[in-house]
């Protein structure tokens, strides 16, 4: 049946292909490496070691990995006096076999705290427990990691505090200096990892996200002024296909960080399509377009050096959890590979975007 060009589904804007078209020299990691970029994804250790297709895909596509949950407090700290490094170690072992770097995520967050936390950590012992955790965890992986998300999501412009800090347990137990303490402790334990502040909701040009971006900038500027060791900012990039694309505000933020000699990593990219209507092909195309435009914009900035997606296959995306799922209950297509490990239009869009990076020699 003939279809007028203008009526072609937008999905046709992005090349389609099958698994064989995306391996080896055609993989994300090969394309990224040619341009001096890191590309990768969040991973689950049990699947790396227990699921052949998953492991193959991660090995083939990524040159950097990050633990989706395995390096958070809840995973590492079964009891106040115990550390369990099995999952984290398994990720490092896999990465080393596949010539991949690893990011640490994270040393400090208001979520994923162990169940014993509330009954055990008090104002009297918080600082000691906090620094001991950072020393032990960052020390164990010292000189083995590309970077650490030292502090995750510390800004909350709705907290009503003039400094914009989130009312996290760490703020309440230690005070606002917990951030500086975390970075200084991490640096002492691992002089090599790039120490990163990581946050979400700082991508778009809306009033709310513009204000949060400003809050992050102020935090980082303050740290620099105080001589706190920080090397990078992570822009999580949990984006929505139905929102306006990030643009000038984020670009200027990245450049400002560049003037401060800070790197920027896209740390948790995925594009939810929960509010997008239409056929699966149309939804895939909407997601792919955001991958293409967003990553092209980001990698055009020379201080953006890594792009990680939050997972690699739609089969395991956190975005299908009830809180974030589509109202019609259909699974979301938000990552480069679909639920059957076939490349989605997002894969080709992401690869094209990596290709747009100007090499350093130019
Ligand atoms: C998410 C994981 O993907 C989920 O599996 C888990 O249940 C909750 O945390 N910002 C972050 C990540 O920094 O650590 C979060 O990961 C997603 C939002």
mmCIF file of C-alpha atoms and ligand atoms in Angstrom:
data_model
loop_
_atom_site.group_PDB
_atom_site.id
_atom_site.type_symbol
_atom_site.label_atom_id
_atom_site.label_comp_id
_atom_site.label_asym_id
_atom_site.label_seq_id
_atom_site.Cartn_x
_atom_site.Cartn_y
_atom_site.Cartn_z
ATOM 1 C CA UNK A 1 0.000 0.000 0.000
ATOM 2 C CA UNK A 2 1.394 3.403 -0.939
ATOM 3 C CA UNK A 3 1.869 5.846 1.907
ATOM 4 C CA UNK A 4 2.429 9.541 1.341
ATOM 5 C CA UNK A 5 5.873 10.541 2.592
ATOM 6 C CA UNK A 6 4.395 13.007 5.021
ATOM 7 C CA UNK A 7 2.270 10.259 6.478
ATOM 8 C CA UNK A 8 5.178 7.894 7.108
ATOM 9 C CA UNK A 9 5.361 6.954 10.742
ATOM 10 C CA UNK A 10 8.033 8.983 12.473
ATOM 11 C CA UNK A 11 9.716 5.698 13.431
ATOM 12 C CA UNK A 12 11.088 5.524 9.891
ATOM 13 C CA UNK A 13 13.275 8.523 10.630
ATOM 14 C CA UNK A 14 15.526 6.158 12.551
ATOM 15 C CA UNK A 15 17.202 3.207 10.922
ATOM 16 C CA UNK A 16 15.850 -0.134 12.066
ATOM 17 C CA UNK A 17 18.026 -3.164 12.524
ATOM 18 C CA UNK A 18 18.478 -6.446 14.277
ATOM 19 C CA UNK A 19 20.963 -7.742 16.781
ATOM 20 C CA UNK A 20 23.509 -8.598 14.096
ATOM 21 C CA UNK A 21 23.650 -4.952 12.997
ATOM 22 C CA UNK A 22 24.700 -3.706 16.379
ATOM 23 C CA UNK A 23 27.650 -5.842 17.440
ATOM 24 C CA UNK A 24 31.399 -5.330 17.210
ATOM 25 C CA UNK A 25 32.306 -2.234 15.213
ATOM 26 C CA UNK A 26 28.605 -1.347 15.093
ATOM 27 C CA UNK A 27 28.150 -1.360 18.860
ATOM 28 C CA UNK A 28 27.627 1.674 21.045
ATOM 29 C CA UNK A 29 30.965 1.114 22.744
ATOM 30 C CA UNK A 30 32.885 0.961 19.452
ATOM 31 C CA UNK A 31 31.247 4.150 18.205
ATOM 32 C CA UNK A 32 31.849 5.887 21.524
ATOM 33 C CA UNK A 33 35.454 4.790 21.767
ATOM 34 C CA UNK A 34 36.274 6.194 18.340
ATOM 35 C CA UNK A 35 35.208 9.576 19.662
ATOM 36 C CA UNK A 36 36.869 9.304 23.061
ATOM 37 C CA UNK A 37 33.551 8.889 24.845
ATOM 38 C CA UNK A 38 32.355 6.486 27.496
ATOM 39 C CA UNK A 39 28.974 4.831 26.996
ATOM 40 C CA UNK A 40 27.323 2.307 29.229
ATOM 41 C CA UNK A 41 24.499 1.403 31.526
ATOM 42 C CA UNK A 42 23.315 0.532 34.994
ATOM 43 C CA UNK A 43 23.548 -3.185 35.703
ATOM 44 C CA UNK A 44 22.282 -5.845 38.107
ATOM 45 C CA UNK A 45 25.012 -8.281 39.222
ATOM 46 C CA UNK A 46 22.733 -11.338 39.443
ATOM 47 C CA UNK A 47 21.760 -10.935 35.803
ATOM 48 C CA UNK A 48 25.339 -10.360 34.633
ATOM 49 C CA UNK A 49 26.255 -13.703 36.097
ATOM 50 C CA UNK A 50 22.983 -15.558 35.680
ATOM 51 C CA UNK A 51 21.524 -14.499 32.347
ATOM 52 C CA UNK A 52 23.492 -15.167 29.231
ATOM 53 C CA UNK A 53 21.654 -12.776 26.847
ATOM 54 C CA UNK A 54 21.805 -9.934 29.319
ATOM 55 C CA UNK A 55 25.492 -10.467 30.007
ATOM 56 C CA UNK A 56 26.285 -10.716 26.272
ATOM 57 C CA UNK A 57 24.512 -7.472 25.573
ATOM 58 C CA UNK A 58 26.185 -5.557 28.389
ATOM 59 C CA UNK A 59 29.582 -6.961 27.412
ATOM 60 C CA UNK A 60 29.082 -6.014 23.777
ATOM 61 C CA UNK A 61 27.652 -2.531 24.180
ATOM 62 C CA UNK A 62 29.161 -0.816 27.221
ATOM 63 C CA UNK A 63 32.623 0.469 28.006
ATOM 64 C CA UNK A 64 31.483 1.709 31.416
ATOM 65 C CA UNK A 65 29.096 0.186 33.969
ATOM 66 C CA UNK A 66 27.363 1.421 37.082
ATOM 67 C CA UNK A 67 25.506 -0.589 39.734
ATOM 68 C CA UNK A 68 21.767 0.064 39.573
ATOM 69 C CA UNK A 69 21.421 -0.797 43.272
ATOM 70 C CA UNK A 70 24.352 -2.993 44.345
ATOM 71 C CA UNK A 71 26.564 -0.217 45.727
ATOM 72 C CA UNK A 72 23.868 1.599 47.698
ATOM 73 C CA UNK A 73 23.876 1.468 51.500
ATOM 74 C CA UNK A 74 20.937 -0.941 51.593
ATOM 75 C CA UNK A 75 22.800 -3.469 49.464
ATOM 76 C CA UNK A 76 26.202 -3.089 51.116
ATOM 77 C CA UNK A 77 25.109 -2.896 54.763
ATOM 78 C CA UNK A 78 23.049 -5.873 55.956
ATOM 79 C CA UNK A 79 23.791 -4.876 59.580
ATOM 80 C CA UNK A 80 25.465 -1.915 61.309
ATOM 81 C CA UNK A 81 28.674 -3.884 61.769
ATOM 82 C CA UNK A 82 28.599 -5.752 58.429
ATOM 83 C CA UNK A 83 29.499 -5.077 54.837
ATOM 84 C CA UNK A 84 28.441 -7.346 51.961
ATOM 85 C CA UNK A 85 30.453 -6.627 48.848
ATOM 86 C CA UNK A 86 29.471 -9.664 46.792
ATOM 87 C CA UNK A 87 27.230 -7.876 44.271
ATOM 88 C CA UNK A 88 29.559 -4.917 43.868
ATOM 89 C CA UNK A 89 32.597 -7.165 43.495
ATOM 90 C CA UNK A 90 30.773 -9.207 40.845
ATOM 91 C CA UNK A 91 30.239 -6.068 38.766
ATOM 92 C CA UNK A 92 33.912 -5.143 38.976
ATOM 93 C CA UNK A 93 34.914 -8.686 38.010
ATOM 94 C CA UNK A 94 32.608 -8.644 34.980
ATOM 95 C CA UNK A 95 33.877 -5.205 33.958
ATOM 96 C CA UNK A 96 37.470 -6.256 34.224
ATOM 97 C CA UNK A 97 36.834 -9.281 31.981
ATOM 98 C CA UNK A 98 35.173 -7.040 29.399
ATOM 99 C CA UNK A 99 37.567 -4.102 29.441
ATOM 100 C CA UNK A 100 34.978 -1.808 30.996
ATOM 101 C CA UNK A 101 35.296 1.026 33.493
ATOM 102 C CA UNK A 102 32.985 1.222 36.510
ATOM 103 C CA UNK A 103 31.268 4.155 38.197
ATOM 104 C CA UNK A 104 30.435 3.924 41.887
ATOM 105 C CA UNK A 105 26.830 4.813 42.824
ATOM 106 C CA UNK A 106 26.514 6.023 45.515
ATOM 107 C CA UNK A 107 28.126 6.855 48.837
ATOM 108 C CA UNK A 108 25.394 9.094 50.206
ATOM 109 C CA UNK A 109 21.682 9.322 49.379
ATOM 110 C CA UNK A 110 18.486 9.942 51.347
ATOM 111 C CA UNK A 111 16.993 6.729 49.893
ATOM 112 C CA UNK A 112 18.042 3.063 49.902
ATOM 113 C CA UNK A 113 19.132 3.257 53.522
ATOM 114 C CA UNK A 114 19.134 -0.060 55.394
ATOM 115 C CA UNK A 115 16.208 -0.991 57.631
ATOM 116 C CA UNK A 116 18.430 -0.751 60.720
ATOM 117 C CA UNK A 117 19.328 2.868 59.912
ATOM 118 C CA UNK A 118 16.500 4.665 61.710
ATOM 119 C CA UNK A 119 16.905 2.800 64.972
ATOM 120 C CA UNK A 120 20.693 2.906 65.020
ATOM 121 C CA UNK A 121 21.979 6.183 63.617
ATOM 122 C CA UNK A 122 21.722 9.163 65.958
ATOM 123 C CA UNK A 123 23.101 12.677 66.062
ATOM 124 C CA UNK A 124 25.852 11.366 68.314
ATOM 125 C CA UNK A 125 27.138 8.621 66.029
ATOM 126 C CA UNK A 126 26.012 9.718 62.539
ATOM 127 C CA UNK A 127 29.227 11.389 61.494
ATOM 128 C CA UNK A 128 31.309 8.421 62.587
ATOM 129 C CA UNK A 129 29.056 5.870 60.852
ATOM 130 C CA UNK A 130 28.933 8.032 57.714
ATOM 131 C CA UNK A 131 32.680 8.516 57.388
ATOM 132 C CA UNK A 132 33.411 4.915 58.270
ATOM 133 C CA UNK A 133 31.090 3.763 55.486
ATOM 134 C CA UNK A 134 32.722 6.047 52.942
ATOM 135 C CA UNK A 135 36.238 5.114 54.037
ATOM 136 C CA UNK A 136 35.468 1.400 53.883
ATOM 137 C CA UNK A 137 33.580 1.353 50.582
ATOM 138 C CA UNK A 138 35.660 3.898 48.673
ATOM 139 C CA UNK A 139 38.787 2.336 50.184
ATOM 140 C CA UNK A 140 37.875 -1.155 48.989
ATOM 141 C CA UNK A 141 37.572 0.033 45.389
ATOM 142 C CA UNK A 142 40.325 2.635 45.526
ATOM 143 C CA UNK A 143 42.040 3.216 42.149
ATOM 144 C CA UNK A 144 39.647 0.798 40.461
ATOM 145 C CA UNK A 145 36.766 3.126 39.661
ATOM 146 C CA UNK A 146 36.308 5.772 36.999
ATOM 147 C CA UNK A 147 34.204 7.923 39.329
ATOM 148 C CA UNK A 148 32.029 7.947 42.436
ATOM 149 C CA UNK A 149 28.645 9.545 42.929
ATOM 150 C CA UNK A 150 29.694 10.790 46.329
ATOM 151 C CA UNK A 151 26.471 12.618 47.095
ATOM 152 C CA UNK A 152 23.223 11.911 45.274
ATOM 153 C CA UNK A 153 20.207 14.253 45.104
ATOM 154 C CA UNK A 154 21.047 16.698 47.903
ATOM 155 C CA UNK A 155 19.149 19.655 46.448
ATOM 156 C CA UNK A 156 15.410 20.112 46.923
ATOM 157 C CA UNK A 157 14.219 23.595 46.069
ATOM 158 C CA UNK A 158 10.945 22.847 47.854
ATOM 159 C CA UNK A 159 12.662 22.275 51.210
ATOM 160 C CA UNK A 160 12.182 25.949 52.033
ATOM 161 C CA UNK A 161 15.797 26.250 53.174
ATOM 162 C CA UNK A 162 17.796 29.222 51.848
ATOM 163 C CA UNK A 163 20.636 26.875 50.861
ATOM 164 C CA UNK A 164 18.196 24.691 48.919
ATOM 165 C CA UNK A 165 19.395 21.527 50.651
ATOM 166 C CA UNK A 166 17.038 18.583 50.889
ATOM 167 C CA UNK A 167 15.928 17.643 54.386
ATOM 168 C CA UNK A 168 17.625 14.276 54.150
ATOM 169 C CA UNK A 169 18.491 12.142 57.172
ATOM 170 C CA UNK A 170 22.138 13.094 56.623
ATOM 171 C CA UNK A 171 21.347 16.804 56.766
ATOM 172 C CA UNK A 172 19.285 16.357 59.897
ATOM 173 C CA UNK A 173 21.789 14.134 61.670
ATOM 174 C CA UNK A 174 25.093 15.756 60.645
ATOM 175 C CA UNK A 175 24.168 19.229 59.402
ATOM 176 C CA UNK A 176 24.845 20.913 56.045
ATOM 177 C CA UNK A 177 28.555 20.130 56.213
ATOM 178 C CA UNK A 178 27.790 16.447 55.530
ATOM 179 C CA UNK A 179 28.369 17.092 51.818
ATOM 180 C CA UNK A 180 31.870 18.510 52.276
ATOM 181 C CA UNK A 181 32.663 15.720 54.743
ATOM 182 C CA UNK A 182 31.563 13.097 52.209
ATOM 183 C CA UNK A 183 33.750 14.468 49.418
ATOM 184 C CA UNK A 184 36.813 14.978 51.611
ATOM 185 C CA UNK A 185 36.485 11.482 53.068
ATOM 186 C CA UNK A 186 36.032 9.963 49.621
ATOM 187 C CA UNK A 187 39.114 11.734 48.287
ATOM 188 C CA UNK A 188 41.237 10.545 51.172
ATOM 189 C CA UNK A 189 40.051 6.959 50.600
ATOM 190 C CA UNK A 190 40.369 6.988 46.808
ATOM 191 C CA UNK A 191 42.598 9.683 45.318
ATOM 192 C CA UNK A 192 41.880 8.545 41.761
ATOM 193 C CA UNK A 193 38.102 8.273 41.235
ATOM 194 C CA UNK A 194 36.467 11.383 39.811
ATOM 195 C CA UNK A 195 34.310 12.666 42.638
ATOM 196 C CA UNK A 196 30.854 13.499 41.386
ATOM 197 C CA UNK A 197 27.756 15.296 42.632
ATOM 198 C CA UNK A 198 24.724 13.660 40.978
ATOM 199 C CA UNK A 199 21.152 14.977 40.681
ATOM 200 C CA UNK A 200 17.898 14.788 38.697
ATOM 201 C CA UNK A 201 15.303 17.300 37.574
ATOM 202 C CA UNK A 202 17.949 19.743 36.370
ATOM 203 C CA UNK A 203 17.624 19.157 32.634
ATOM 204 C CA UNK A 204 14.610 21.105 31.409
ATOM 205 C CA UNK A 205 14.003 24.824 30.967
ATOM 206 C CA UNK A 206 10.866 24.870 33.173
ATOM 207 C CA UNK A 207 10.870 27.322 36.104
ATOM 208 C CA UNK A 208 11.127 24.455 38.575
ATOM 209 C CA UNK A 209 14.063 22.728 36.913
ATOM 210 C CA UNK A 210 15.817 26.038 36.226
ATOM 211 C CA UNK A 211 15.652 26.831 39.937
ATOM 212 C CA UNK A 212 16.980 23.410 40.892
ATOM 213 C CA UNK A 213 19.832 23.712 38.390
ATOM 214 C CA UNK A 214 20.686 27.054 39.999
ATOM 215 C CA UNK A 215 20.645 25.356 43.419
ATOM 216 C CA UNK A 216 23.077 22.688 42.220
ATOM 217 C CA UNK A 217 25.348 25.313 40.700
ATOM 218 C CA UNK A 218 25.411 27.266 43.956
ATOM 219 C CA UNK A 219 26.210 24.130 45.909
ATOM 220 C CA UNK A 220 29.083 23.236 43.608
ATOM 221 C CA UNK A 221 30.407 26.808 43.526
ATOM 222 C CA UNK A 222 30.391 26.853 47.324
ATOM 223 C CA UNK A 223 32.286 23.574 47.457
ATOM 224 C CA UNK A 224 34.915 24.865 45.034
ATOM 225 C CA UNK A 225 35.293 28.039 47.078
ATOM 226 C CA UNK A 226 35.812 26.000 50.240
ATOM 227 C CA UNK A 227 38.412 23.838 48.510
ATOM 228 C CA UNK A 228 36.269 20.698 48.657
ATOM 229 C CA UNK A 229 37.484 18.092 46.159
ATOM 230 C CA UNK A 230 34.885 17.713 43.393
ATOM 231 C CA UNK A 231 35.634 16.718 39.798
ATOM 232 C CA UNK A 232 32.309 16.262 38.075
ATOM 233 C CA UNK A 233 28.567 16.735 38.078
ATOM 234 C CA UNK A 234 26.223 13.919 37.072
ATOM 235 C CA UNK A 235 23.068 14.933 35.243
ATOM 236 C CA UNK A 236 20.787 11.939 35.790
ATOM 237 C CA UNK A 237 18.634 12.606 32.717
ATOM 238 C CA UNK A 238 15.462 10.697 33.542
ATOM 239 C CA UNK A 239 13.564 12.453 30.781
ATOM 240 C CA UNK A 240 9.996 12.346 29.502
ATOM 241 C CA UNK A 241 9.124 11.984 25.829
ATOM 242 C CA UNK A 242 6.098 14.197 26.448
ATOM 243 C CA UNK A 243 8.049 17.110 27.989
ATOM 244 C CA UNK A 244 9.778 19.900 26.066
ATOM 245 C CA UNK A 245 13.368 18.961 25.276
ATOM 246 C CA UNK A 246 16.116 20.243 27.545
ATOM 247 C CA UNK A 247 17.876 23.161 25.906
ATOM 248 C CA UNK A 248 19.673 26.435 26.547
ATOM 249 C CA UNK A 249 19.501 26.312 30.347
ATOM 250 C CA UNK A 250 21.219 22.952 30.648
ATOM 251 C CA UNK A 251 23.736 23.820 27.930
ATOM 252 C CA UNK A 252 24.740 26.973 29.790
ATOM 253 C CA UNK A 253 24.966 25.004 33.062
ATOM 254 C CA UNK A 254 27.310 22.454 31.458
ATOM 255 C CA UNK A 255 29.452 25.282 30.075
ATOM 256 C CA UNK A 256 29.577 27.027 33.436
ATOM 257 C CA UNK A 257 30.770 23.775 35.016
ATOM 258 C CA UNK A 258 33.324 23.518 32.228
ATOM 259 C CA UNK A 259 34.667 26.963 33.125
ATOM 260 C CA UNK A 260 35.037 25.611 36.666
ATOM 261 C CA UNK A 261 37.078 22.726 35.189
ATOM 262 C CA UNK A 262 34.414 20.167 36.067
ATOM 263 C CA UNK A 263 33.423 17.259 33.889
ATOM 264 C CA UNK A 264 29.790 16.382 33.296
ATOM 265 C CA UNK A 265 28.403 12.859 32.971
ATOM 266 C CA UNK A 266 24.974 11.850 31.738
ATOM 267 C CA UNK A 267 24.511 9.275 34.474
ATOM 268 C CA UNK A 268 21.038 7.695 34.347
ATOM 269 C CA UNK A 269 19.501 8.380 30.966
ATOM 270 C CA UNK A 270 16.128 6.907 30.129
ATOM 271 C CA UNK A 271 13.097 8.382 28.417
ATOM 272 C CA UNK A 272 9.714 7.550 29.855
ATOM 273 C CA UNK A 273 6.802 7.491 27.423
ATOM 274 C CA UNK A 274 4.033 7.075 29.963
ATOM 275 C CA UNK A 275 2.081 10.010 28.575
ATOM 276 C CA UNK A 276 2.708 9.333 24.890
ATOM 277 C CA UNK A 277 -0.249 8.019 22.918
ATOM 278 C CA UNK A 278 -0.277 6.216 19.570
ATOM 279 C CA UNK A 279 1.122 2.998 18.176
ATOM 280 C CA UNK A 280 4.189 1.316 19.625
ATOM 281 C CA UNK A 281 6.154 2.523 16.563
ATOM 282 C CA UNK A 282 5.085 6.109 17.184
ATOM 283 C CA UNK A 283 5.963 5.864 20.850
ATOM 284 C CA UNK A 284 9.354 4.332 20.015
ATOM 285 C CA UNK A 285 9.957 7.172 17.577
ATOM 286 C CA UNK A 286 9.117 9.809 20.164
ATOM 287 C CA UNK A 287 11.585 8.217 22.590
ATOM 288 C CA UNK A 288 14.263 7.851 19.901
ATOM 289 C CA UNK A 289 13.947 11.503 18.974
ATOM 290 C CA UNK A 290 14.712 12.545 22.539
ATOM 291 C CA UNK A 291 17.734 10.219 22.676
ATOM 292 C CA UNK A 292 19.037 11.726 19.464
ATOM 293 C CA UNK A 293 18.460 15.382 20.273
ATOM 294 C CA UNK A 294 19.403 15.217 23.936
ATOM 295 C CA UNK A 295 22.599 13.222 23.576
ATOM 296 C CA UNK A 296 23.651 15.239 20.523
ATOM 297 C CA UNK A 297 23.286 18.415 22.557
ATOM 298 C CA UNK A 298 25.206 16.998 25.504
ATOM 299 C CA UNK A 299 28.139 15.445 23.663
ATOM 300 C CA UNK A 300 28.643 18.677 21.731
ATOM 301 C CA UNK A 301 30.035 20.055 25.005
ATOM 302 C CA UNK A 302 33.682 19.019 25.403
ATOM 303 C CA UNK A 303 33.438 18.521 29.176
ATOM 304 C CA UNK A 304 30.702 15.888 28.728
ATOM 305 C CA UNK A 305 32.646 12.637 28.633
ATOM 306 C CA UNK A 306 30.263 9.807 29.529
ATOM 307 C CA UNK A 307 26.706 8.769 28.737
ATOM 308 C CA UNK A 308 25.087 5.991 30.770
ATOM 309 C CA UNK A 309 21.543 4.704 30.398
ATOM 310 C CA UNK A 310 19.622 3.452 33.437
ATOM 311 C CA UNK A 311 19.511 -0.162 32.292
ATOM 312 C CA UNK A 312 20.019 -1.554 28.825
ATOM 313 C CA UNK A 313 16.838 -3.515 28.091
ATOM 314 C CA UNK A 314 13.192 -2.565 28.557
ATOM 315 C CA UNK A 315 12.735 -6.013 30.118
ATOM 316 C CA UNK A 316 14.128 -4.688 33.385
ATOM 317 C CA UNK A 317 13.455 -0.959 33.393
ATOM 318 C CA UNK A 318 12.556 0.565 36.748
ATOM 319 C CA UNK A 319 10.058 2.728 34.827
ATOM 320 C CA UNK A 320 7.509 -0.086 34.684
ATOM 321 C CA UNK A 321 7.206 -0.074 38.496
ATOM 322 C CA UNK A 322 3.650 0.969 39.486
ATOM 323 C CA UNK A 323 4.721 4.488 40.453
ATOM 324 C CA UNK A 324 6.040 5.287 36.966
ATOM 325 C CA UNK A 325 4.143 2.872 34.700
ATOM 326 C CA UNK A 326 1.871 3.797 31.803
ATOM 327 C CA UNK A 327 -1.739 4.300 32.845
ATOM 328 C CA UNK A 328 -2.819 1.696 30.257
ATOM 329 C CA UNK A 329 -0.443 -0.839 31.807
ATOM 330 C CA UNK A 330 1.509 -1.419 28.578
ATOM 331 C CA UNK A 331 5.251 -1.870 29.012
ATOM 332 C CA UNK A 332 7.370 1.167 28.216
ATOM 333 C CA UNK A 333 10.014 1.356 25.519
ATOM 334 C CA UNK A 334 12.541 3.611 27.182
ATOM 335 C CA UNK A 335 15.979 2.042 26.678
ATOM 336 C CA UNK A 336 18.209 1.179 23.689
ATOM 337 C CA UNK A 337 17.146 -2.492 23.637
ATOM 338 C CA UNK A 338 13.595 -3.790 23.824
ATOM 339 C CA UNK A 339 12.297 -6.461 26.165
ATOM 340 C CA UNK A 340 13.492 -9.198 23.768
ATOM 341 C CA UNK A 341 17.013 -7.753 23.557
ATOM 342 C CA UNK A 342 16.443 -6.463 20.033
ATOM 343 C CA UNK A 343 17.768 -2.977 19.287
ATOM 344 C CA UNK A 344 15.022 -0.344 19.502
ATOM 345 C CA UNK A 345 14.950 2.868 17.447
ATOM 346 C CA UNK A 346 16.466 4.431 20.580
ATOM 347 C CA UNK A 347 19.635 2.396 20.013
ATOM 348 C CA UNK A 348 20.212 3.866 16.546
ATOM 349 C CA UNK A 349 19.300 7.331 17.763
ATOM 350 C CA UNK A 350 21.805 7.057 20.605
ATOM 351 C CA UNK A 351 24.518 5.711 18.315
ATOM 352 C CA UNK A 352 23.920 8.519 15.812
ATOM 353 C CA UNK A 353 24.144 11.024 18.641
ATOM 354 C CA UNK A 354 27.484 9.587 19.811
ATOM 355 C CA UNK A 355 28.686 9.856 16.208
ATOM 356 C CA UNK A 356 27.965 13.576 16.261
ATOM 357 C CA UNK A 357 30.749 14.130 18.814
ATOM 358 C CA UNK A 358 33.665 16.057 17.308
ATOM 359 C CA UNK A 359 36.889 14.242 18.009
ATOM 360 C CA UNK A 360 39.371 16.067 20.229
ATOM 361 C CA UNK A 361 41.846 16.430 17.372
ATOM 362 C CA UNK A 362 39.490 18.647 15.355
HETATM 363 C C1 LIG B 1 16.444 3.228 41.318
HETATM 364 C C2 LIG B 1 16.569 1.796 40.811
HETATM 365 O O1 LIG B 1 16.539 1.806 39.424
HETATM 366 C C3 LIG B 1 15.437 0.953 41.352
HETATM 367 O O2 LIG B 1 15.645 -0.412 41.026
HETATM 368 C C4 LIG B 1 15.325 1.114 42.866
HETATM 369 O O3 LIG B 1 14.183 0.418 43.326
HETATM 370 C C5 LIG B 1 15.242 2.565 43.262
HETATM 371 O O4 LIG B 1 16.348 3.274 42.717
HETATM 372 N N1 LIG B 1 17.920 8.108 40.874
HETATM 373 C C6 LIG B 1 19.008 7.370 41.271
HETATM 374 C C7 LIG B 1 18.973 5.890 41.168
HETATM 375 O O5 LIG B 1 20.041 7.958 41.613
HETATM 376 O O6 LIG B 1 19.744 5.256 42.159
HETATM 377 C C8 LIG B 1 17.564 5.356 41.193
HETATM 378 O O7 LIG B 1 17.600 3.946 40.946
HETATM 379 C C9 LIG B 1 16.713 6.074 40.178
HETATM 380 C C10 LIG B 1 16.649 7.544 40.470
#
